[in-house]
Amino acid sequence: MSLKRRLGIIDLGSNSVRLVIAHYTPGHAFRIVEEHSRRVRLSEGMSADHHLQPEAMDRTLATLKLFRDLCAASGVTRIIPVATAAVRDAVNRKEFLARARADAGLRFRVLTGEEEAYLGALSVVNGLGVRDGIVMEVGGGSAQVSELRRGRSKRGVTAPLGAVRLTEMFLRSDPVREDEAARLADHIARTFEGWEWMRVEAGGALVGMGGTARALARIDREARAYPLDLVNGYELELARLEPLVEKLRALPVSERVKNVPGLMADRGDIILAGAMAVAGALRRAGADRMLVSSMGVREGLLYQAFLEPGRPVIRNPREFSVLNLRRLCCPTLPDVSPAAKLALALFDELAPFHGYGKVAREQLWAAAQLLDIGAAVDYRDPYKHAAYLILSAGLPGYTHRETALVALLCLQQRGDGSPPDPAASTLENGAAKWTSRLGALLRLAAALERGRGPAIASLHAAAAGRDTLRLRVRARRGRDIRWELAEAQRAAALFEAAFDCKLLIEEM
Amino acid sequence: MVSPVPLKRRLGIIDLGSNSARLIIVRYTPGVAFKVTDELSRRVRLGEGMVADNRLRPAAMERAIDAVNMFRAFCQANAVAHLIPVATAAVRDAVNRAEFLARLHKSTGLKFRVLTGEEEAYFGVLGVINSMGLRAGLVMDVGGGSTEVSEVRKGRFRRGVTSPLGAVRLTELYLDGDPVRASEAARLADHVFSTFKMLDWMKVEDGEKLVGLGGTLRALARIDREMRDYPLGLTHGYELELDRLDELIERVRKLPLRERLRKVPGLQPDRADIILAGAMVVAEALRRAGADRMTVCGQGLREGLFYREFLKPADPPVVHNLREFSVLNLGRLYGFDKAHVDHVARLALSLFDQLSKQHGYGEPEREYLWAASQLHDIGTIVDYYDHHKHSAYIVVSTGLPGYSHRETVLIALLGL
């Protein structure tokens, strides 16, 4: 693995300070290798006079030194330290920044609210592949809403719709009374009212970032026994959020954690207001679901460092996430797998017979590109391991359903055709035919390139009679492909069953 | 997390047997770390039709040459420069072996070394000792043309013999009926048992193991695993019990060949015909040795040949402390940060020792704790989030040679 650089990013907020360490080779591949978070409550006692308190500063500086040492021990050569609201708003920020430099050797950059929104948007654009829509983060004191157009953040607004603040202002009873909740819903709706731009158009998405969005996703996953372990890209539907809001409202705070699986104790009190802010935003934006992002400012900074200066947007995030995973797992293999090239050629040749479109083609390509990665775990059951890796790491830019399909296509390459577990249950019934056809096609391509040569120069498919398909393949110059043909012959039965026709394979 | 140990060398080992031709590719840094990255297998049935006159048939030779050519192309495409090609029983016993070897050389450019029966047994045992830590007991390798039985004492190869009890060969000799008749099976069992009876040292004592390797054993393990819903996908270290094997034999015997695949889950098509004879050799060996189970070894001849290269110039080429090496090998492959994991291990073991009065655990548990400390971070290679889960997945998927399945699972669970 030759990821050349080791980067630490420290993000100092009002409540906590976080560190991520990433390894990367600029523009090529990256992976997050460590993440740490400490609750330092830097803003504690600040509200009266906007002064960072000595004790809060001491706590924070001690943690910063710890993180700095951790970076050094992990071979990090560059640290990007940024600070947000608490430091930004503090009267004595200079004093604190000077101490951070003197004691911890860290030169913090204080982000403006706008920069914060920009970096959050950058993480969404690159990490979810969303180009247009609304990005929202519900914090404790306020909610940050920004507009995304063509991969750029167009505007960002801060609204006083933080979960802590709203809870204190509106939800005083325990359990919360219906009229309190109604007044809060009304307040949220009126706050958004004037924001004409807060609309999600076709092809766009409302993206939720931050602790509130992740907490809601966690609860919803538990409630529906969601089969995948992925958070980034989780879709939280308004139709499911509404009953959750009602359920939370009717429960006394002391009962919530027990009765709402997935809810963490430290959010038991404020989760209702957060859920209502999200529901209000979805209604305002005319969206039926929120796409959850597990990323944020830190990942935005990471993408900035990873990508070319001045061009911080990955051109094709779907393609990149496949390549990234392939590069991380198989650093010695070339970017393009011969099997993937051939699978696409086969897909195109067979277009009249299957009728699938561009999206299916892309999913097939992803699976073909990732067939090799399972060997990074163990060579004996590589396709099972490939599926595990895909479902664990996720494919940013692909929906969870697509990610499951790609994993399923890999699983189908196992000789025994054993039923794939976690992935299959996210899929509706119609997907069975789809996966069996594309899976068979992929098996054929992989068989023809089993030697990883590459061996095949071109191929041609044509109907030969009513229910027979003739596939003619041309070997690369000087290449003996008898073995590849024999392997393909073994894959033919699966193909014939999936396409319900006979398959003849010949060398041109 | 630091970078994985770069594996500088690539070695291909080809083993041309009576039933199949196999290739493994191993990447390694001598004495430090290795990983098998590919295994290819082609059923060539080189020994087919040899029973009558010990001659390799033209069609069988053709199939073998094709397979070897294909392996060579595969090695080339995967930048494997160094190849060790060996041949076993079928070629060894063939009266026309010189002719075949010459044709093989001409067509593939490879000079095969024909192993003697004892060499075959020796390298198989090397594979077993280095992957199971076997100190004393018996090792048997059931092939297509022959079966090798060896004795291991004090962690060393003591002796080994080969007998013509291969699964392909015995099937051709005895099992004509379809389904196989009880009388045919009884005659085969008799023949096998009396052959083993001649080996007066073929006994396992208390605390010793009978280890089985080769394609037949792996296939039997796979079937047995399916039948009892075994929760792990590991073959290496699997324990195959004689009681269960006897039931399987009776069941398979009564099934016509074409129904075997459908009715015996886990059975692969290229073994459907010879699995019965193979299973019977194993069962009779267990009876002869007085053992109630066979421990299946996923490594063998090919790995034995590899270990000799890997451990050079050590003689005998035996990994010094297998259990420790397995853990370190896995850690190195996944780029563990040695200073960090050693620190974690020191703290964990220090706690363990200071609390020994409270927990009352002993040396084995202490070792599991050490192993889990070494491996707790390797899952980062999959994804940082949930990396403990991924570490456990990797440990359970790759296995830890030298540890039993139960121990491997315990180590994986400790990291979770």
Short mmCIF file of C-alpha atoms in Angstrom, two decimals, chain A residues 1-3 6 20 23 31-36 73-74 229 294 299 325 328-329 332-333 375-381 384-386 388-389 392-393 416 450-454 479-480 482-484 486-487 490, chain B residues 1-4 10 24 27 35-43 62 66 69-71 73-74 77-78 226 233-234 236 298 303 330 334 337 380-387 389-391 393-394 397-399:
data_model
loop_
_atom_site.label_atom_id
_atom_site.label_comp_id
_atom_site.label_asym_id
_atom_site.label_seq_id
_atom_site.Cartn_x
_atom_site.Cartn_y
_atom_site.Cartn_z
CA MET A 1 0.00 0.00 0.00
CA SER A 2 1.71 3.12 -1.04
CA LEU A 3 -0.52 5.91 0.17
CA ARG A 6 -0.61 11.25 6.22
CA VAL A 20 -9.39 12.44 11.77
CA HIS A 23 -3.73 8.47 4.38
CA ARG A 31 -8.69 6.23 3.36
CA ILE A 32 -9.56 7.46 6.82
CA VAL A 33 -7.54 5.45 9.30
CA GLU A 34 -8.42 7.00 12.65
CA GLU A 35 -11.02 9.21 14.20
CA HIS A 36 -11.17 10.55 17.72
CA ALA A 73 2.92 8.88 16.86
CA SER A 74 0.88 7.98 13.79
CA ASP A 229 -24.36 -1.17 8.15
CA SER A 294 -21.93 10.99 7.65
CA GLU A 299 -14.13 15.55 5.13
CA LEU A 325 -11.79 0.94 -3.28
CA LEU A 328 -6.91 0.60 -1.73
CA CYS A 329 -7.46 -3.14 -1.85
CA THR A 332 -0.53 -3.61 -7.45
CA LEU A 333 -3.29 -4.09 -10.04
CA ALA A 375 -8.48 -11.48 -2.46
CA ALA A 376 -7.25 -8.71 -0.15
CA VAL A 377 -8.97 -10.64 2.64
CA ASP A 378 -8.40 -14.18 1.47
CA TYR A 379 -8.14 -15.94 -1.88
CA ARG A 380 -10.34 -18.86 -0.94
CA ASP A 381 -13.74 -17.19 -1.05
CA LYS A 384 -17.87 -13.30 -0.64
CA HIS A 385 -15.10 -11.12 0.70
CA ALA A 386 -15.52 -8.64 -2.17
CA TYR A 388 -18.30 -7.83 2.38
CA LEU A 389 -15.77 -5.14 1.54
CA SER A 392 -18.62 -2.30 4.66
CA ALA A 393 -16.80 0.51 2.90
CA ASP A 416 -22.06 -22.70 -5.36
CA ARG A 450 -9.74 -15.46 -15.86
CA GLY A 451 -6.06 -15.27 -16.68
CA ARG A 452 -6.05 -11.49 -16.10
CA GLY A 453 -4.00 -11.31 -19.26
CA PRO A 454 -5.89 -9.63 -20.91
CA ARG A 479 -2.71 -15.48 -27.32
CA ASP A 480 -3.86 -19.06 -26.88
CA ARG A 482 -8.38 -22.45 -25.26
CA TRP A 483 -8.39 -22.35 -21.52
CA GLU A 484 -10.43 -19.15 -21.38
CA ALA A 486 -13.17 -23.77 -21.58
CA GLU A 487 -13.79 -21.56 -18.56
CA ARG A 490 -18.44 -23.70 -17.76
CA MET B 1 -1.78 1.68 11.04
CA VAL B 2 1.36 1.68 8.96
CA SER B 3 1.89 0.25 5.54
CA PRO B 4 1.70 -3.49 5.09
CA ARG B 10 6.22 -14.11 -6.25
CA ILE B 24 -0.74 -21.77 -6.17
CA ARG B 27 3.79 -13.63 -2.50
CA LYS B 35 0.20 -14.65 1.44
CA VAL B 36 -1.24 -17.17 -0.96
CA THR B 37 -2.90 -14.98 -3.56
CA ASP B 38 -4.29 -17.44 -6.07
CA GLU B 39 -5.11 -21.05 -6.44
CA LEU B 40 -6.05 -22.61 -9.75
CA SER B 41 -7.12 -26.14 -10.21
CA ARG B 42 -7.97 -28.15 -13.28
CA ARG B 43 -9.28 -31.65 -13.25
CA GLU B 62 -3.04 -33.70 -23.71
CA ASP B 66 -3.13 -27.85 -21.72
CA ASN B 69 0.22 -24.18 -20.44
CA MET B 70 -2.69 -22.32 -18.99
CA PHE B 71 -1.00 -22.08 -15.60
CA ALA B 73 0.15 -18.07 -19.06
CA PHE B 74 -1.54 -17.16 -15.80
CA ALA B 77 0.13 -12.37 -16.69
CA ASN B 78 0.59 -12.09 -12.94
CA GLU B 226 -22.81 -28.16 4.95
CA GLY B 233 -16.10 -21.13 6.33
CA LEU B 234 -12.72 -22.56 7.32
CA HIS B 236 -8.06 -25.82 7.60
CA GLY B 298 -5.87 -27.06 4.14
CA GLU B 303 2.75 -25.27 0.70
CA LEU B 330 -1.60 -11.52 9.53
CA TYR B 334 -2.49 -5.76 7.05
CA ASP B 337 1.64 -0.57 13.72
CA THR B 380 -8.95 -0.58 9.28
CA ILE B 381 -7.98 -1.92 5.89
CA VAL B 382 -11.70 -2.43 5.18
CA ASP B 383 -13.02 0.75 6.70
CA TYR B 384 -12.25 2.80 9.76
CA TYR B 385 -15.83 2.75 10.92
CA ASP B 386 -16.64 -0.56 12.56
CA HIS B 387 -13.02 -1.62 12.12
CA LYS B 389 -15.95 -5.86 13.34
CA HIS B 390 -13.84 -5.97 10.20
CA SER B 391 -10.82 -7.20 12.16
CA TYR B 393 -14.17 -10.81 9.95
CA ILE B 394 -10.64 -10.98 8.59
CA SER B 397 -12.02 -15.58 7.14
CA THR B 398 -8.30 -16.18 6.87
CA GLY B 399 -7.90 -18.31 9.99
#
